[in-house]
Coordinates of C-alpha atoms and ligand atoms in Angstrom, one line a residue:
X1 CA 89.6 34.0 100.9
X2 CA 86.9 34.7 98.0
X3 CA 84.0 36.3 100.4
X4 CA 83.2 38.0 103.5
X5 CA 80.9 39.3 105.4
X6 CA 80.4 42.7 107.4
X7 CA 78.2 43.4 110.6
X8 CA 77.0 45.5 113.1
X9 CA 76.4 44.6 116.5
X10 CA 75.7 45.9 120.3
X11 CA 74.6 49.8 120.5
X12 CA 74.8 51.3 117.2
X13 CA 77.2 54.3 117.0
X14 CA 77.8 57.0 113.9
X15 CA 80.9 56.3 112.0
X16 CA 79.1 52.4 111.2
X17 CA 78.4 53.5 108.1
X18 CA 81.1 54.9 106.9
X19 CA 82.7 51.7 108.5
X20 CA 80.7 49.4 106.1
X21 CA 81.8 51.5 103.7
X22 CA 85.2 51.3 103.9
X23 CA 85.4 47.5 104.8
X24 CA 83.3 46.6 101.8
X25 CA 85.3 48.8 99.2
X26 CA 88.5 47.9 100.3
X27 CA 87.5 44.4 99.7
X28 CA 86.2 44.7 96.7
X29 CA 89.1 46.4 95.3
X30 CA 91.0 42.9 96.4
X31 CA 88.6 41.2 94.4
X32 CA 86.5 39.6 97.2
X33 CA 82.6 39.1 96.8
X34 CA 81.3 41.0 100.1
X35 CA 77.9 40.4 102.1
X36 CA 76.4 42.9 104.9
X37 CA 74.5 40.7 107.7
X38 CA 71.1 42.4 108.4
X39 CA 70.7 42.7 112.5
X40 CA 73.9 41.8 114.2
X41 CA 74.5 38.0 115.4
X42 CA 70.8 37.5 115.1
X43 CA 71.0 38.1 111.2
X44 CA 73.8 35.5 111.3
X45 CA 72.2 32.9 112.7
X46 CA 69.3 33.9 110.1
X47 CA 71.4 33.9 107.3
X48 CA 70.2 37.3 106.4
X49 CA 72.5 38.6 103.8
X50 CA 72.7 41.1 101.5
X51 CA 75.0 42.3 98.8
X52 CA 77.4 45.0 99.6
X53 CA 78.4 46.1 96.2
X54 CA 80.1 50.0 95.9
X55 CA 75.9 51.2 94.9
X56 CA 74.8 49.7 98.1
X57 CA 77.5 51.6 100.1
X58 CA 76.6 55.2 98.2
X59 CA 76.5 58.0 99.9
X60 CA 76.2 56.2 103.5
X61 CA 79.5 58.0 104.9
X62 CA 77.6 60.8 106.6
X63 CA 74.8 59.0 107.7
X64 CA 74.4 58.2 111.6
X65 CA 73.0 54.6 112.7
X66 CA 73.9 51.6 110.5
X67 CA 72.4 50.4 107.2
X68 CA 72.7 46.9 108.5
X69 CA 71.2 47.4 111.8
X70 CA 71.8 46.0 115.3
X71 CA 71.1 43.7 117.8
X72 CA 71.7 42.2 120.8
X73 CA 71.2 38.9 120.1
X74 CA 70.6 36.6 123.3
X75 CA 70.8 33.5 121.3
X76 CA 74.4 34.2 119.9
X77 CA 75.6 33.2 123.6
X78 CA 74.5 30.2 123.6
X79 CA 76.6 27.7 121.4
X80 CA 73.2 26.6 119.9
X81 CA 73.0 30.1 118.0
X82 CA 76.6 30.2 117.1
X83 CA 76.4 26.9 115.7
X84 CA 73.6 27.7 114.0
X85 CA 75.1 30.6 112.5
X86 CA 78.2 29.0 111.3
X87 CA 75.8 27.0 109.6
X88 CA 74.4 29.8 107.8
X89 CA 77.8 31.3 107.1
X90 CA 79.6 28.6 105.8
X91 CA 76.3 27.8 103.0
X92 CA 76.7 30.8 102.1
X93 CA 80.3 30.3 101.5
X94 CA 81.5 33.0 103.6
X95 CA 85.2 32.7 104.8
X96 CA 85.7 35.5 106.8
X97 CA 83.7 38.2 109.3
X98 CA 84.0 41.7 110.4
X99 CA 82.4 42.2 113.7
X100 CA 81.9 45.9 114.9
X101 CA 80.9 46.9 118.4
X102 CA 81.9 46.6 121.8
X103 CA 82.6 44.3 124.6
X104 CA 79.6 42.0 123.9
X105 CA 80.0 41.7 120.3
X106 CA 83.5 40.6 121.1
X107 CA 82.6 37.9 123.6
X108 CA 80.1 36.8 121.1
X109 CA 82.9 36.9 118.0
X110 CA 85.9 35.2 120.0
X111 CA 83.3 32.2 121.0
X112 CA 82.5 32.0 117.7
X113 CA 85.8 31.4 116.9
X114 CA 87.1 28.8 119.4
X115 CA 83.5 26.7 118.5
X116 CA 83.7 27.4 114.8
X117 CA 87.1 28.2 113.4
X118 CA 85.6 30.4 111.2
X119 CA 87.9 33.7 111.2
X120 CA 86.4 36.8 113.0
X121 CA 87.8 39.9 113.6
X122 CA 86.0 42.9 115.5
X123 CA 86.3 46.3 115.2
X124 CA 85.9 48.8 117.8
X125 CA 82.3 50.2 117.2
X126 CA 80.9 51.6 120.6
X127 CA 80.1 55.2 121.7
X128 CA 81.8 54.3 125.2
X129 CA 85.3 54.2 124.2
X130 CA 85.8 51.2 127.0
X131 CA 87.9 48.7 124.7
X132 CA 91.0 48.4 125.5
X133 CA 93.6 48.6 122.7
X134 CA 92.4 51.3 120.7
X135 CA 92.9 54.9 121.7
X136 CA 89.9 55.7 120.4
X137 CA 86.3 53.6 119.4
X138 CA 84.1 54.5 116.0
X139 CA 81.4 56.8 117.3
X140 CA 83.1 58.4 120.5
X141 CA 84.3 61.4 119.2
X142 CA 80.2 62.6 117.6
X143 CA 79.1 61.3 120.7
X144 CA 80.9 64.0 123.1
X145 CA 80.7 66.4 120.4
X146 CA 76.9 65.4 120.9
X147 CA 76.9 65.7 124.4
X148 CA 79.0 69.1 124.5
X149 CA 76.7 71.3 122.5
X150 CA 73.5 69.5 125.0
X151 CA 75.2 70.6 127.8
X152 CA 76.1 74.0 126.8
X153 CA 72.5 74.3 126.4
X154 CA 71.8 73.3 129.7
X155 CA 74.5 75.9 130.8
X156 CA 72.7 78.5 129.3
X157 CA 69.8 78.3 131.4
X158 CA 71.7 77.0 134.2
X159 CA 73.1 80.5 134.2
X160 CA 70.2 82.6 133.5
X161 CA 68.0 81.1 136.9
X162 CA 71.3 80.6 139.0
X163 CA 70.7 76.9 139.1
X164 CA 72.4 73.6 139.6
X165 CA 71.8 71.1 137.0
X166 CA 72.9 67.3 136.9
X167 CA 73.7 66.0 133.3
X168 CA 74.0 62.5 133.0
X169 CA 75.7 61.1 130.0
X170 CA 76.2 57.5 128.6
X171 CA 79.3 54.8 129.3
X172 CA 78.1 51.6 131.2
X173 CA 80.6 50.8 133.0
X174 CA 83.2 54.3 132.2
X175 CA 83.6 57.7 132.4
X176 CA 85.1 58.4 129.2
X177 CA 82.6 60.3 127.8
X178 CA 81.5 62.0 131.2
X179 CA 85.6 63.3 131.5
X180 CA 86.0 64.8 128.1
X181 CA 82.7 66.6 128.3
X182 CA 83.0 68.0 131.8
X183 CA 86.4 69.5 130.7
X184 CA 84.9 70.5 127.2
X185 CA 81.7 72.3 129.0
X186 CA 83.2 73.4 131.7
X187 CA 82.1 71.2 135.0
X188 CA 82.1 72.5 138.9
X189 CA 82.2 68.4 139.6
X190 CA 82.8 65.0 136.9
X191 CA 81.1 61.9 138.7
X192 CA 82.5 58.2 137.0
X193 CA 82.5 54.7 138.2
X194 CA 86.6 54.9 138.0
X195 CA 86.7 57.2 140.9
X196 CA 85.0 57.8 144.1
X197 CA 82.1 60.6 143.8
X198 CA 82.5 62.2 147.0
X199 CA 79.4 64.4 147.8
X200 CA 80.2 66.9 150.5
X201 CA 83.3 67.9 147.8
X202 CA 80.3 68.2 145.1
X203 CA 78.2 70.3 147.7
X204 CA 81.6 72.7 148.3
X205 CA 82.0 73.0 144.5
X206 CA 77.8 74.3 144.6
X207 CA 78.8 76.9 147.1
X208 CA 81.8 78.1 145.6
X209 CA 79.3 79.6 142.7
X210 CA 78.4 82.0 145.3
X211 CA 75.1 83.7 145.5
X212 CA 73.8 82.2 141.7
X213 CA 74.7 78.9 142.5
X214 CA 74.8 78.3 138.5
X215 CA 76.4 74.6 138.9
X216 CA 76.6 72.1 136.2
X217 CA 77.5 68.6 137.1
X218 CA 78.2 66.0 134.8
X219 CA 77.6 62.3 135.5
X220 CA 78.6 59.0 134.3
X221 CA 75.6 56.9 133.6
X222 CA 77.7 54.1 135.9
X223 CA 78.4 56.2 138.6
X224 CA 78.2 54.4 142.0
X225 CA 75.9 56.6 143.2
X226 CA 72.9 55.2 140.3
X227 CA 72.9 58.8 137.7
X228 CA 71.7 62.0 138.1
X229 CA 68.7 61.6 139.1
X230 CA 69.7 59.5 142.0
X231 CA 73.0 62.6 143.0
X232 CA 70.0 64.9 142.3
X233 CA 68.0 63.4 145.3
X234 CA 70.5 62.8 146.9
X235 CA 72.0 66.8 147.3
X236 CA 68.5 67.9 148.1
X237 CA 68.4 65.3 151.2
X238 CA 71.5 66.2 152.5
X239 CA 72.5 70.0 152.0
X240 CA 68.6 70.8 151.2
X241 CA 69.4 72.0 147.4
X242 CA 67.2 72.4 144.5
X243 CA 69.3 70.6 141.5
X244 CA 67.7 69.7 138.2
X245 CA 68.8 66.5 136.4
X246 CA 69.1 65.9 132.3
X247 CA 69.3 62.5 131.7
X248 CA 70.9 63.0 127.3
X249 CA 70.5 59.0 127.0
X250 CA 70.7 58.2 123.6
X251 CA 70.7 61.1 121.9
X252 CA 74.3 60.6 122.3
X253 CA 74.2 58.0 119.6
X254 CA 72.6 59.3 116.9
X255 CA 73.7 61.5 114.3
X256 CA 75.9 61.8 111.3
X257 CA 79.4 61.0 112.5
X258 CA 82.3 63.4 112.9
X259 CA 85.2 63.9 110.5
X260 CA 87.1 62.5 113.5
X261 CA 85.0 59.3 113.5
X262 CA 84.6 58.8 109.5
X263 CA 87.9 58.7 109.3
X264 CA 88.4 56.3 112.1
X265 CA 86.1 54.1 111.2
X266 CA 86.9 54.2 107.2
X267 CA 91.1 53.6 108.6
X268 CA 89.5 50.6 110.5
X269 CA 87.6 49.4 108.0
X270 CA 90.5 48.6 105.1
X271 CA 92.6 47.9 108.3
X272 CA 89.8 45.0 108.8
X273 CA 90.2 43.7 105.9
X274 CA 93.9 43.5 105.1
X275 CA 94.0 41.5 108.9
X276 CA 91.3 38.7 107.4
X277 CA 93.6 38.7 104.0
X278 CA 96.9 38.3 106.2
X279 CA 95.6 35.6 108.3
X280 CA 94.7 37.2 111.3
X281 CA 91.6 35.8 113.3
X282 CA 90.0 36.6 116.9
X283 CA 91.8 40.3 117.5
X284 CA 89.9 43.5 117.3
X285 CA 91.9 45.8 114.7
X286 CA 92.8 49.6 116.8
X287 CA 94.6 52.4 116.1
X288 CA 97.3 53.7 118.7
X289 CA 98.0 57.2 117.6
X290 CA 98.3 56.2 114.0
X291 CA 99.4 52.7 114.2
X292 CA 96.8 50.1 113.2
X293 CA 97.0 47.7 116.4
X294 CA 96.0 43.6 116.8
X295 CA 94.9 43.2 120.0
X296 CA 93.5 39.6 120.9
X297 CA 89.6 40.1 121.7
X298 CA 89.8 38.4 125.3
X299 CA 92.5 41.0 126.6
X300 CA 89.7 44.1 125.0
X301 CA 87.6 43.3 128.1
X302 CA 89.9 41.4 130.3
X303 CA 92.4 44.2 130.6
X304 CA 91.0 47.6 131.6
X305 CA 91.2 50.7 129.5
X306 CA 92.1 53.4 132.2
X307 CA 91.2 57.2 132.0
X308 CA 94.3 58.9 131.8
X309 CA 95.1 60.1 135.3
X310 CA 96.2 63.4 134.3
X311 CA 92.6 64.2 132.7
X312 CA 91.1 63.7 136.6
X313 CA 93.4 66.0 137.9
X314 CA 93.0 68.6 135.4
X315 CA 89.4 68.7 135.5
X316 CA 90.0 69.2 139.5
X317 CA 92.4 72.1 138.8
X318 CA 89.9 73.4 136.3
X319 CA 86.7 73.0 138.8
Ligands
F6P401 O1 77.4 50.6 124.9 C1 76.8 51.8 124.4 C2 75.6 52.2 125.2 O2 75.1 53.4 124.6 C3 76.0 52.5 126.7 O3 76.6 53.8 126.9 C4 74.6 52.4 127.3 O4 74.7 52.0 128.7 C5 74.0 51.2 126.5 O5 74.6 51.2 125.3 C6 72.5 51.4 126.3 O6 72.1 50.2 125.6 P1 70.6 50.1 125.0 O7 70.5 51.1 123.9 O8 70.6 48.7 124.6 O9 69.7 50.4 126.2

């Protein structure tokens, strides 16, 4: 393998950067020629590519979003676009792919793979934490941080009028990010899609505030119940309650990453390239505690990533 080539794909999240960064050095330091593809899958099938040298990767560690930009490229799942693309990648003479994002990006990379027998491997770049194999995902840990110091905001004036206030934060389809933070800040109630959000138990945490009824709430964005603003109408129908809702939305992905997530994502980055050098094609490189992990890309979406039980019951305890 003489050349490969880095992207970005699916919701950007901080700790990309740094993740360019540390894929393209390690690779140059194995003597390999390496290319950054400008927009995702849809710069792929474009055959938009640009040097990475170590110049072109300066003093990008710190910075939140990604250099290379993103996309969600409808065209990449159709086996017109990924033919295309492998077109585009193998004039160019490319021999190898890091693919970093989430679920999508994977489904994209592993059909890629079986059309194209090009070697891909995907890293786990998504603010949702929802892959499974990987403890952790590049952009998680700034993302709660993120979300913790909004919410404490909230709580602030939450405590000076005596009010209830509904925070809903990001994770399509799980509460990852809603269960750290409503431990972190302090939650009465944690709604996520994992478990059943029972109102009338919500509406006894509200009165259990007493006379200030200074409430916060935090809700996953995948909730069954449709987000804040929908729990927020929702209270005031039934128990006639007055609850403001703060929808963060993407604030949650921007901003320069964490030392948690630069180090993640620069682990995962030399990690992605020692897997193309050894061979390895169509697994997303994790880290389990401090092991570097292969885990194929079908089972990062087939098999569910569960919220560790004990974290539900300990935000109940804590409520
Ligand atoms: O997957 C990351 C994520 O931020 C989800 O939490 C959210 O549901 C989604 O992306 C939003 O995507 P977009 O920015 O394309 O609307």
């Amino acid at each position: 393998m003489k050349k490969i080539a880095i992207l970005t794909s699916g919701g950007d999240a901080p700790g990309m950067n740094a993740h360019i960064r540390a894929a393209s050095r390690a690779a140059l330091s194995k003597g390999l020629e390496v290319v950054g593809v400008i927009g995702g899958y849809s710069g792929l099938i474009e055959g938009d590519f640009i040097k990475l040298g170590r110049k072109e990767t300066a003093n990008i560690i710190g910075r939140g979003g990604t250099i290379l930009k993103t996309s969600r490229s409808k065209e990449f799942f159709m086996p017109g676009g990924r033919a295309a693309a492998a077109e585009r990648v193998r004039e160019a003479g490319i021999e190898g792919i890091i693919a970093c994002g989430g679920d999508g990006t994977f489904h994209g990379a592993h059909a890629f793979w079986l059309e194209n027998k090009i070697p891909i491997v995907g890293t786990p770049g998504t603010i949702d934490n929802d892959l499974y194999g990987t403890h952790y995902t590049i952009g998680y840990d700034t993302a709660i941080n993120t979300a913790a110091e909004a919410i404490d905001r909230i709580r602030d004036t939450a405590d000076s009028h005596g009010r209830v206030f509904i925070v809903e934060v990001m994770g399509r389809h799980a509460g990852f990010i809603a269960m750290d933070v409503g431990i972190a800040c302090g939650a009465e109630y944690i709604a996520i899609p994992e478990t059943i959000t029972n109102l009338d138990i919500l509406y006894q945490r509200i009165l259990k505030q007493g006379k200030t009824r200074r409430t916060i709430i935090i809700v996953g964005e995948g909730d069954e119940h449709g987000g804040a603003a929908k729990i927020s109408e929702l209270i005031k129908e039934h128990y006639e309650i007055d609850a403001k809702f703060t929808i963060l939305g993407h604030i949650q992905r921007g901003g320069s990453p964490t030392v948690r997530d630069r180090v993640l994502a620069s682990h995962l980055g030399v990690a992605a390239v020692e897997a193309l050098l050894n061979g390895k094609t169509d697994v997303m490189i994790g880290r389990q505690g401090h092991e570097i992990v292969y885990t194929p890309l079908e089972e990062t979406w087939t098999r569910q990533k569960a919220i560790w039980s004990y974290m539900i019951e300990l935000s109940e305890i804590l409520a």
